[in-house]
XYZ file of C-alpha atoms in Angstrom:
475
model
C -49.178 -140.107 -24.222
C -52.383 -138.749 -23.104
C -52.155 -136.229 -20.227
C -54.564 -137.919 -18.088
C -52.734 -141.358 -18.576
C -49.390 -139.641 -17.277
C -47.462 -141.753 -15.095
C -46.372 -140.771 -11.745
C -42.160 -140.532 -11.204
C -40.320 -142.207 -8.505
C -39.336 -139.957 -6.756
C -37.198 -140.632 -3.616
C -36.794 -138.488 -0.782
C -33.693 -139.866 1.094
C -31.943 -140.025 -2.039
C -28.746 -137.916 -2.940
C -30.184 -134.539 -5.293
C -32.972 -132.184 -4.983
C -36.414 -133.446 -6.087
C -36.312 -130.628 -9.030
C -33.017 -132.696 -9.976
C -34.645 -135.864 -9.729
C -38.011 -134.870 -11.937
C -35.607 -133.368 -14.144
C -33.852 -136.719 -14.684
C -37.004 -138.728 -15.137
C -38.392 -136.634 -17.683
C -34.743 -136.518 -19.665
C -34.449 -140.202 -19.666
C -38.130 -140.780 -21.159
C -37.683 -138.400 -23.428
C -34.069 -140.145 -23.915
C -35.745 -143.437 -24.377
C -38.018 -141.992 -27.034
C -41.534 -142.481 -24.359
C -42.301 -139.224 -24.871
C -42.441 -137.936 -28.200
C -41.990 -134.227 -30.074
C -45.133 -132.167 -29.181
C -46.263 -134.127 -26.464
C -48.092 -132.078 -23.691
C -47.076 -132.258 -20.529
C -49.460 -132.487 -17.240
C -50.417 -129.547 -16.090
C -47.898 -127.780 -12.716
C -51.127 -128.622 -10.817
C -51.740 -132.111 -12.147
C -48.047 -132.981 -11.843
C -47.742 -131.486 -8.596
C -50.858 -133.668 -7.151
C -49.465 -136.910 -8.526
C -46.149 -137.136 -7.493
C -46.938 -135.344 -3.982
C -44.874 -132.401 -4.670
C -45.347 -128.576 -4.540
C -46.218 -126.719 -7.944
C -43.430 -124.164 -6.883
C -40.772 -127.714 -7.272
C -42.711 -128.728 -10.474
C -42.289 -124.968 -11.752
C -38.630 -124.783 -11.364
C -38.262 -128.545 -12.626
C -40.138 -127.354 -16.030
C -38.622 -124.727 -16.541
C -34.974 -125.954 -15.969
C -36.019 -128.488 -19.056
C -37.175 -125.652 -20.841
C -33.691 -124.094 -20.488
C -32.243 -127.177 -21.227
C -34.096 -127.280 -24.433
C -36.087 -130.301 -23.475
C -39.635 -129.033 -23.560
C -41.489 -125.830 -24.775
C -43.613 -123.483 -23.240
C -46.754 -122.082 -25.016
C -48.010 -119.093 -23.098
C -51.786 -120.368 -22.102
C -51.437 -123.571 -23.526
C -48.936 -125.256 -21.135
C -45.340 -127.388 -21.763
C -44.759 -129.838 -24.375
C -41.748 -131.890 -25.514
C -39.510 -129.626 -28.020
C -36.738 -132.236 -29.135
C -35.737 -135.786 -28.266
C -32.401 -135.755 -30.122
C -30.773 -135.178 -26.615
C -26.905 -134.295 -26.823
C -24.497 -136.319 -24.726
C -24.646 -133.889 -22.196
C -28.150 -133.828 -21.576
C -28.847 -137.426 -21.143
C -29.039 -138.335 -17.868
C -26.627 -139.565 -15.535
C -27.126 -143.343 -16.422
C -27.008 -143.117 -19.888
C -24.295 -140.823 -20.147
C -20.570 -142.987 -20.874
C -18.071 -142.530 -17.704
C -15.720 -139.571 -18.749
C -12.489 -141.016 -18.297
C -10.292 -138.063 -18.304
C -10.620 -134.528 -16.049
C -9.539 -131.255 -16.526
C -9.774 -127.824 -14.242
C -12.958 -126.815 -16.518
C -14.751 -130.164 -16.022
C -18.523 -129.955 -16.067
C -18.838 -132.001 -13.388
C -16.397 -130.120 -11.096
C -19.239 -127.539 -11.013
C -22.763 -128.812 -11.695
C -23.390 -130.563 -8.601
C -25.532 -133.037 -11.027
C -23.006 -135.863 -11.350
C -22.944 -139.078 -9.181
C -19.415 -139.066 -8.543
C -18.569 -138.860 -4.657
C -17.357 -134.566 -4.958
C -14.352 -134.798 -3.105
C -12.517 -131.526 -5.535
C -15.851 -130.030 -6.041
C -15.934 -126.488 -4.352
C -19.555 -126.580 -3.010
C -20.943 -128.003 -0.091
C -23.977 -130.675 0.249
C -27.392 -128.875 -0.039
C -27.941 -129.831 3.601
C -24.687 -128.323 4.944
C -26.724 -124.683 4.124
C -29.477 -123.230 5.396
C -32.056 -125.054 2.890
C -35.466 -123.784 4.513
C -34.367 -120.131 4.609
C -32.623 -120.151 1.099
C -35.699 -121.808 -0.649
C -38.055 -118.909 1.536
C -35.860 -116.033 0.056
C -36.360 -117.402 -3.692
C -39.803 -117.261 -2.741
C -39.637 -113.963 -1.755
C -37.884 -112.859 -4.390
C -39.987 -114.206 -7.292
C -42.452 -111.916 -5.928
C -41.282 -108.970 -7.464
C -43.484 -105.810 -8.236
C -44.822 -105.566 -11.815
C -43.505 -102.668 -12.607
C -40.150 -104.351 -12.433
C -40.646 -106.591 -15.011
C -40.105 -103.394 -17.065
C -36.138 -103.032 -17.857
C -33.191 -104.809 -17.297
C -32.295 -103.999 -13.448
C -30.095 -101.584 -12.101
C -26.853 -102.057 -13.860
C -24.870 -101.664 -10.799
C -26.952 -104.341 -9.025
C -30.562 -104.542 -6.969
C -29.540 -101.004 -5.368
C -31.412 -102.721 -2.088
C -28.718 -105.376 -1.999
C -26.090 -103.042 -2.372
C -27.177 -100.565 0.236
C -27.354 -104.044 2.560
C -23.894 -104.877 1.319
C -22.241 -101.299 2.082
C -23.733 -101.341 5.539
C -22.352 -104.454 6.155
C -18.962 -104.216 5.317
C -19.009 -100.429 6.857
C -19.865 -102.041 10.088
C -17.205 -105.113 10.098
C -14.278 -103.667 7.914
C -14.520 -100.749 6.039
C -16.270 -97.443 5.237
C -17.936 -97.977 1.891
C -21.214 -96.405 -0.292
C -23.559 -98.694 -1.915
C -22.340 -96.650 -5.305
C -19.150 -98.133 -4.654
C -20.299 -101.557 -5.208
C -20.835 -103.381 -8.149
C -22.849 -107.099 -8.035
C -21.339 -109.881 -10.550
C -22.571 -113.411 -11.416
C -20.133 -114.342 -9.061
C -16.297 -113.706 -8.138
C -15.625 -115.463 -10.997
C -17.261 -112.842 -12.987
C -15.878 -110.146 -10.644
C -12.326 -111.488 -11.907
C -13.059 -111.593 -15.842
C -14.387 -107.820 -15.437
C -11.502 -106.420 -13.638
C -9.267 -108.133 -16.372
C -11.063 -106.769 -19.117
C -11.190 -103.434 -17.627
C -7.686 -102.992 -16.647
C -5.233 -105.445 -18.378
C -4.383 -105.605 -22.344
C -2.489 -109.002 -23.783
C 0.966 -109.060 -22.909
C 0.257 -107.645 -19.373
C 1.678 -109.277 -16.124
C -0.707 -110.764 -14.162
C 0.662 -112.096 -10.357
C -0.983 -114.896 -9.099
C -0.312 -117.190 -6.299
C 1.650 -120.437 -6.471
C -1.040 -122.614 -5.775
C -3.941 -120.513 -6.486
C -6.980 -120.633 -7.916
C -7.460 -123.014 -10.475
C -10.028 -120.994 -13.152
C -7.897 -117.917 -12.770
C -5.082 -119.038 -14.215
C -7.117 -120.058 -17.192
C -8.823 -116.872 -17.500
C -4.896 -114.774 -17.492
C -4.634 -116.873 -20.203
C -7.608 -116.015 -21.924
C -7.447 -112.410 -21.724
C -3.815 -112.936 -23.293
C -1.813 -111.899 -20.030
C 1.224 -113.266 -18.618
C 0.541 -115.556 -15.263
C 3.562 -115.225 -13.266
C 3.383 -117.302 -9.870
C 4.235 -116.001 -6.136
C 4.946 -119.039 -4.064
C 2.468 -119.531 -1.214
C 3.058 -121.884 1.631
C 1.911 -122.774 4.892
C 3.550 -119.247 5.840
C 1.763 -116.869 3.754
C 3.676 -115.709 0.349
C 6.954 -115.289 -0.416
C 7.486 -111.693 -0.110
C 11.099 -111.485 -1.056
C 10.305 -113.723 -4.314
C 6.949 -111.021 -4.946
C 9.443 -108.121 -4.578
C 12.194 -109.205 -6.757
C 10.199 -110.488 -9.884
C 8.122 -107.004 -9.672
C 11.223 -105.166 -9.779
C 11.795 -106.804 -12.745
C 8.578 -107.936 -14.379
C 6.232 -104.249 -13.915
C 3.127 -106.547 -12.870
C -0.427 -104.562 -13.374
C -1.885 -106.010 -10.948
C -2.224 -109.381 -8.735
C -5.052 -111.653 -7.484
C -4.666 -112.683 -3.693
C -6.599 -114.684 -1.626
C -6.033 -112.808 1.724
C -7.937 -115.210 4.279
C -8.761 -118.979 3.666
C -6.866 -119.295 0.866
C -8.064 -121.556 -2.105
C -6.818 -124.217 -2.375
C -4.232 -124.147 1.420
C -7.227 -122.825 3.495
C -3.997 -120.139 5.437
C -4.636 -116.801 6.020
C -2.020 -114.073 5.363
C -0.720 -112.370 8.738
C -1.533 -108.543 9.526
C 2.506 -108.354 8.964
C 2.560 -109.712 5.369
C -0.838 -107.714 4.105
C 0.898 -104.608 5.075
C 4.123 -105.364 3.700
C 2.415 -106.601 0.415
C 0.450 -103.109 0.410
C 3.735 -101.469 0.708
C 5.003 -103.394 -2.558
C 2.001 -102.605 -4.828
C 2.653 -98.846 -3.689
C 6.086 -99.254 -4.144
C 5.982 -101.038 -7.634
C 2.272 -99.265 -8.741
C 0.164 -102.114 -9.406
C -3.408 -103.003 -8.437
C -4.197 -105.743 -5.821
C -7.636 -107.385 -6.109
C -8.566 -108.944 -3.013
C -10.384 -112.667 -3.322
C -12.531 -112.259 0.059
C -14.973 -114.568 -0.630
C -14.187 -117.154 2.242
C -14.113 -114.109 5.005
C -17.592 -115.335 6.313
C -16.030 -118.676 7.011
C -12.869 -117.472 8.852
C -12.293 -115.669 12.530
C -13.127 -112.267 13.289
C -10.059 -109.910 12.932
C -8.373 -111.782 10.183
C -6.449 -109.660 8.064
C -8.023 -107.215 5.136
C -6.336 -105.573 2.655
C -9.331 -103.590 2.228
C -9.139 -101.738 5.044
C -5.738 -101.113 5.402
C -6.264 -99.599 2.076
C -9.493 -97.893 2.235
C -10.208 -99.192 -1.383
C -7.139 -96.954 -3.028
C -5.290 -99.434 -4.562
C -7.289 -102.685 -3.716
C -10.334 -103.799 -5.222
C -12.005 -105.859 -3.206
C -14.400 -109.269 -4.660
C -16.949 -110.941 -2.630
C -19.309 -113.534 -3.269
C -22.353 -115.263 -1.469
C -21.567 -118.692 -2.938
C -19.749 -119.990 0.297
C -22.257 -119.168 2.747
C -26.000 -119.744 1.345
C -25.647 -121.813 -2.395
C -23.520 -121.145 -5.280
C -26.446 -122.101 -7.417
C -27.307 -118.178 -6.663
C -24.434 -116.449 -8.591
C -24.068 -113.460 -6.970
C -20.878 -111.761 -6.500
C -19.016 -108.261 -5.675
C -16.855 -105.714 -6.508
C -15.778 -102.646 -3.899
C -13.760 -100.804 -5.602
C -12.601 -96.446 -5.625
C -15.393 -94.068 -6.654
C -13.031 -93.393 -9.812
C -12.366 -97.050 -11.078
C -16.817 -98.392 -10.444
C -17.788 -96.542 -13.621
C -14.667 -98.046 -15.745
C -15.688 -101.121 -14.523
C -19.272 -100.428 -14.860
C -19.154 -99.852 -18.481
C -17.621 -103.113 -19.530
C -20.200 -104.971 -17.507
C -22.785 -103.267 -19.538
C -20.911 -103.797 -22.829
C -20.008 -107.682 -21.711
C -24.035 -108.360 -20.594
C -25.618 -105.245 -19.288
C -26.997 -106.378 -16.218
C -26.913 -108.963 -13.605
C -30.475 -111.388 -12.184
C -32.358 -109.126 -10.186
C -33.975 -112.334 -9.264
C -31.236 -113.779 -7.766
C -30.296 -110.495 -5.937
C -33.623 -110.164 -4.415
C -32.960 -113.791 -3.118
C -29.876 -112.962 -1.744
C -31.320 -109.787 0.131
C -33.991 -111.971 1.805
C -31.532 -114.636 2.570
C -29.003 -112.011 4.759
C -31.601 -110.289 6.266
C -33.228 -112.758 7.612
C -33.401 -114.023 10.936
C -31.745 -117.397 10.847
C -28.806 -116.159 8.687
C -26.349 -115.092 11.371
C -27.016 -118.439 13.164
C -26.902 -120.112 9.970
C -23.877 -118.916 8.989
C -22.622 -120.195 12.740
C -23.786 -123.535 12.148
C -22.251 -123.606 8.900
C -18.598 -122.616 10.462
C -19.132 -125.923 12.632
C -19.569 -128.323 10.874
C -16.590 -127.422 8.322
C -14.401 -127.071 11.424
C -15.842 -130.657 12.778
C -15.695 -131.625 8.908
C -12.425 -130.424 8.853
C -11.193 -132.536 11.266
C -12.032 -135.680 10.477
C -10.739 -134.970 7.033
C -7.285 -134.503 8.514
C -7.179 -137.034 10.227
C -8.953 -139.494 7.016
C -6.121 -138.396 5.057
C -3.368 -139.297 7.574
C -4.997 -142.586 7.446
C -4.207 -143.365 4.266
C -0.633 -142.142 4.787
C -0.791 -138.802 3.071
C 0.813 -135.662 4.513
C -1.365 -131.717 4.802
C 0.600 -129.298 2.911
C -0.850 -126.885 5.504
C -2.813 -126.864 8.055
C -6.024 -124.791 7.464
C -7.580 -121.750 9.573
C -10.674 -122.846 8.670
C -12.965 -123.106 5.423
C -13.768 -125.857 3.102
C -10.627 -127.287 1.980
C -7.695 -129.791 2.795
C -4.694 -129.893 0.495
C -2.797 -132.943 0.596
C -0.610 -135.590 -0.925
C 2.493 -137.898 -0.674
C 5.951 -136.561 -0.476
C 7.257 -139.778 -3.083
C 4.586 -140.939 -5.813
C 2.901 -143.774 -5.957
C 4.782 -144.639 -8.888
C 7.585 -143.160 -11.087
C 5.067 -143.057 -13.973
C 2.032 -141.497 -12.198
C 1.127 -137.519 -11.779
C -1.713 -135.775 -9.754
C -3.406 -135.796 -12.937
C -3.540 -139.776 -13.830
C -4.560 -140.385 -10.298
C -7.670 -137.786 -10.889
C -8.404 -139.860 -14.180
C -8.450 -142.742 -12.493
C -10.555 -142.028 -9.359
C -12.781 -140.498 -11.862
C -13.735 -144.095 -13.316
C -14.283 -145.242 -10.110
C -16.717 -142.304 -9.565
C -14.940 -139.710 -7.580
C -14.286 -136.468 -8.315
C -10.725 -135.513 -7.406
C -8.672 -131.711 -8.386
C -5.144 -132.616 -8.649
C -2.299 -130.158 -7.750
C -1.812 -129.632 -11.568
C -4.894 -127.047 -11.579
C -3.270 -125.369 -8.937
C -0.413 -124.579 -10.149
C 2.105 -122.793 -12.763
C 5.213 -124.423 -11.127
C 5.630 -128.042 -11.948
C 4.572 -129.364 -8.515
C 7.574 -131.087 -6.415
C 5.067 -133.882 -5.183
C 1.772 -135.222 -5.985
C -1.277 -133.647 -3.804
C -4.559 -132.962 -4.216
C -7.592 -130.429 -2.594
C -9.882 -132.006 -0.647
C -13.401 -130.820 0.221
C -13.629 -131.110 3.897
C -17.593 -132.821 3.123
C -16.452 -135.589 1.980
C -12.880 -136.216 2.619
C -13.659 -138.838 4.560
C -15.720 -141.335 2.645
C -15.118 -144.617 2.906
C -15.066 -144.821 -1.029
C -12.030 -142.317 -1.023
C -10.065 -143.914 1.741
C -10.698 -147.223 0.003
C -9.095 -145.615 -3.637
C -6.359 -143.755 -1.726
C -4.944 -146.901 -0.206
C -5.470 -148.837 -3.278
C -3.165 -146.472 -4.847
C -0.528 -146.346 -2.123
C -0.008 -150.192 -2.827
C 0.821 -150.053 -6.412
């Protein structure tokens, strides 16, 4: 195909997915359907741009998402041009791709944001929920970084900007804390795998809560530690439970998820984070502090912290929840003695983290509309939240807990729909009729004593959920 005969894409604005995700789907399903051969040459950003009424700064990131993907080539002064058409499964696009019929705590689609199944377990919000304007204006920003640091890797601790941002921050609203106490991740998720590798060896107890979760569990697993489950219920944890199997078990240290709580949405009282403190001194092991939600929740919620002062906890944030997880960047706090540990096996595990994407984050907190944003944000998950609830009692299913906020519902039926069905056939199911659903199973190390599910509060109540969940009641 000549590049003056190129065809312009149909591109939609109203529909569902960005228009870098919808350029990025037309291309993959003509290269798919073998209309564009190896070595063809793309229009130019400016040609492409012009025809299909976009900017060149969409058609940039579009290109170069299919160069990641392997899809097209890019020849430095020459321009882009197709580099394979023997596209795996999971590169076609959406349409051409067979329905998965089975769903598992590590599904793809649980975390791409690309698939066209209604996200009701998915852990991110629609684009629109977030500030788009001023997250889009920070990338901006932030891809106009100086020449001279094109030079290097980036600061292995992090964009040292960021960080100084960061410290300030949490200083102000929490806790004292330097900016060389604080280490950026791609993500909390990240922040986790690092604090395992640094301070755990297989065969080491690992607490975790009793739903928690889900990808932590896995990653215990991984790293060849024992996951041993404190129950966690509309009340906090079970204290008594935590102290008795530490007595016996010598845990090194335990994830918690002190306020919004993934997947219940509770907080833990000022009482119980105290009293949880006092165990870890009492039995020596490390607490690391999920806080990634705090943004979300009221002011004066409990922090672990600072009642610590960053002795024993290690604290990991992340600015997924409030501006797009697309971003992946995290954060660990942690004691002036334990940053270079953990420092090191960053370095050995991938050096350093996108100063790209810190850059963008720095521009996106510092801005004007984030504090506002941010406010916005908290409303419509509350307003969200609500009709959720009340969705779900609809359909005859009972809240585990009510939340104190954040993005999540968790709820289910007391009897199951059927002797023969789990959380997990139910998700398989609603997964053919294109919904997304995280069953209780990735939740959980206990078998679970009924069948529930998370909900996202986004899309809870969709008339395509409702009408599965009541189909399921009746058989």
């Amino acid at each position: 195909m000549e590049e003056g005969s190129w065809p312009c894409v149909a591109i939609e604005r109203r529909q569902k997915g960005s228009l870098v995700e919808q350029i990025v789907a037309a291309i993959s399903s003509m290269i798919a359907r073998r209309e564009l051969h190896i070595g063809t040459k793309m229009p130019s950003v400016r040609q492409f741009a012009k025809c299909n009424g976009v900017s060149t700064f969409t058609v940039v990131e579009a290109y170069d998402r299919l160069v990641t993907l392997g899809l097209l080539s890019s020849r430095r002064g020459s321009g882009y041009f197709v580099a394979r058409q023997d596209l795996p499964a999971t590169l076609l696009p959406a349409a051409m791709q067979a329905t998965p019929n089975a769903i598992d705590a590590l599904t793809p689609e649980l975390y791409s944001g690309v698939s066209e199944a209604l996200a009701v377990g998915a852990g991110w919000l629609p684009p629109e929920w977030y500030g788009e304007d001023t997250i889009l204006d920070a990338v901006r920003q932030a891809m106009r970084i100086p020449a001279n640091r094109l030079r290097g890797y980036g600061h292995p601790l992090g964009f040292p900007t960021l960080r100084q941002q960061m410290a300030a921050t949490l200083s102000d609203e929490l806790f004292p804390v330097e900016a060389e106490q604080i280490l950026l991740t791609h993500g909390a998720t990240h922040a986790f795998d690092l604090v395992l590798r640094t301070l755990t060896k297989p065969g080491d107890t690992i607490f975790v809560e009793d739903p928690g979760y889900s990808n932590l569990l896995s990653l215990i697993r991984h790293h060849g530690c024992i996951a041993v489950g404190i129950p966690r219920g509309e009340n906090g944890l079970d204290l008594d439970a935590l102290a008795q199997q530490a007595a016996q078990m010598q845990p090194k240290l335990m994830f918690v998820n002190t306020v919004l709580q993934n997947p219940l949405g509770t907080s833990l009282s000022v009482a119980q984070a105290h009293r949880l403190l006092a165990l870890a001194e009492q039995f020596d092991f490390w607490l690391v502090e999920d806080d990634i939600y705090r943004e979300l929740a009221p002011r004066g919620e409990a922090s672990l912290a600072a009642m610590d002062g960053l002795r024993r906890v290690i604290r990991v944030g992340s600015f997924s929840k409030t501006l797009s997880p697309v971003l992946r960047v995290g954060s660990i706090s942690a004691s002036s003695s334990l940053i270079p540990e953990l420092l090191r096996v960053k370095m050995l595990a991938g050096l350093t983290t996108s100063e790209i994407n810190e850059r963008a984050v720095y521009h996106a907190i510092t801005a004007r509309p984030y504090r506002r944003m941010v406010d916005k944000l908290v409303t419509q998950l509350d307003a969200g939240r609500e009709r959720a609830m009340a969705s779900l009692r609809d359909v005859g299913m009972t809240l585990l807990a009510r939340p104190r906020g954040g993005m999540f519902v968790s709820a289910g039926w007391h009897d199951a729909p059927t002797a023969e069905w789990n959380g997990k056939i139910i998700a398989d199911q609603a997964l053919k009729h294109g919904i997304l659903l995280s069953p209780c199973d990735f939740f959980m190390l206990r078998a679970p004593e009924s069948i529930w599910f998370r909900f996202n509060v986004a899309y809870a109540d969709h008339p395509q959920l409702q009408t599965f969940l009541r189909r399921i009641c009746r058989q």
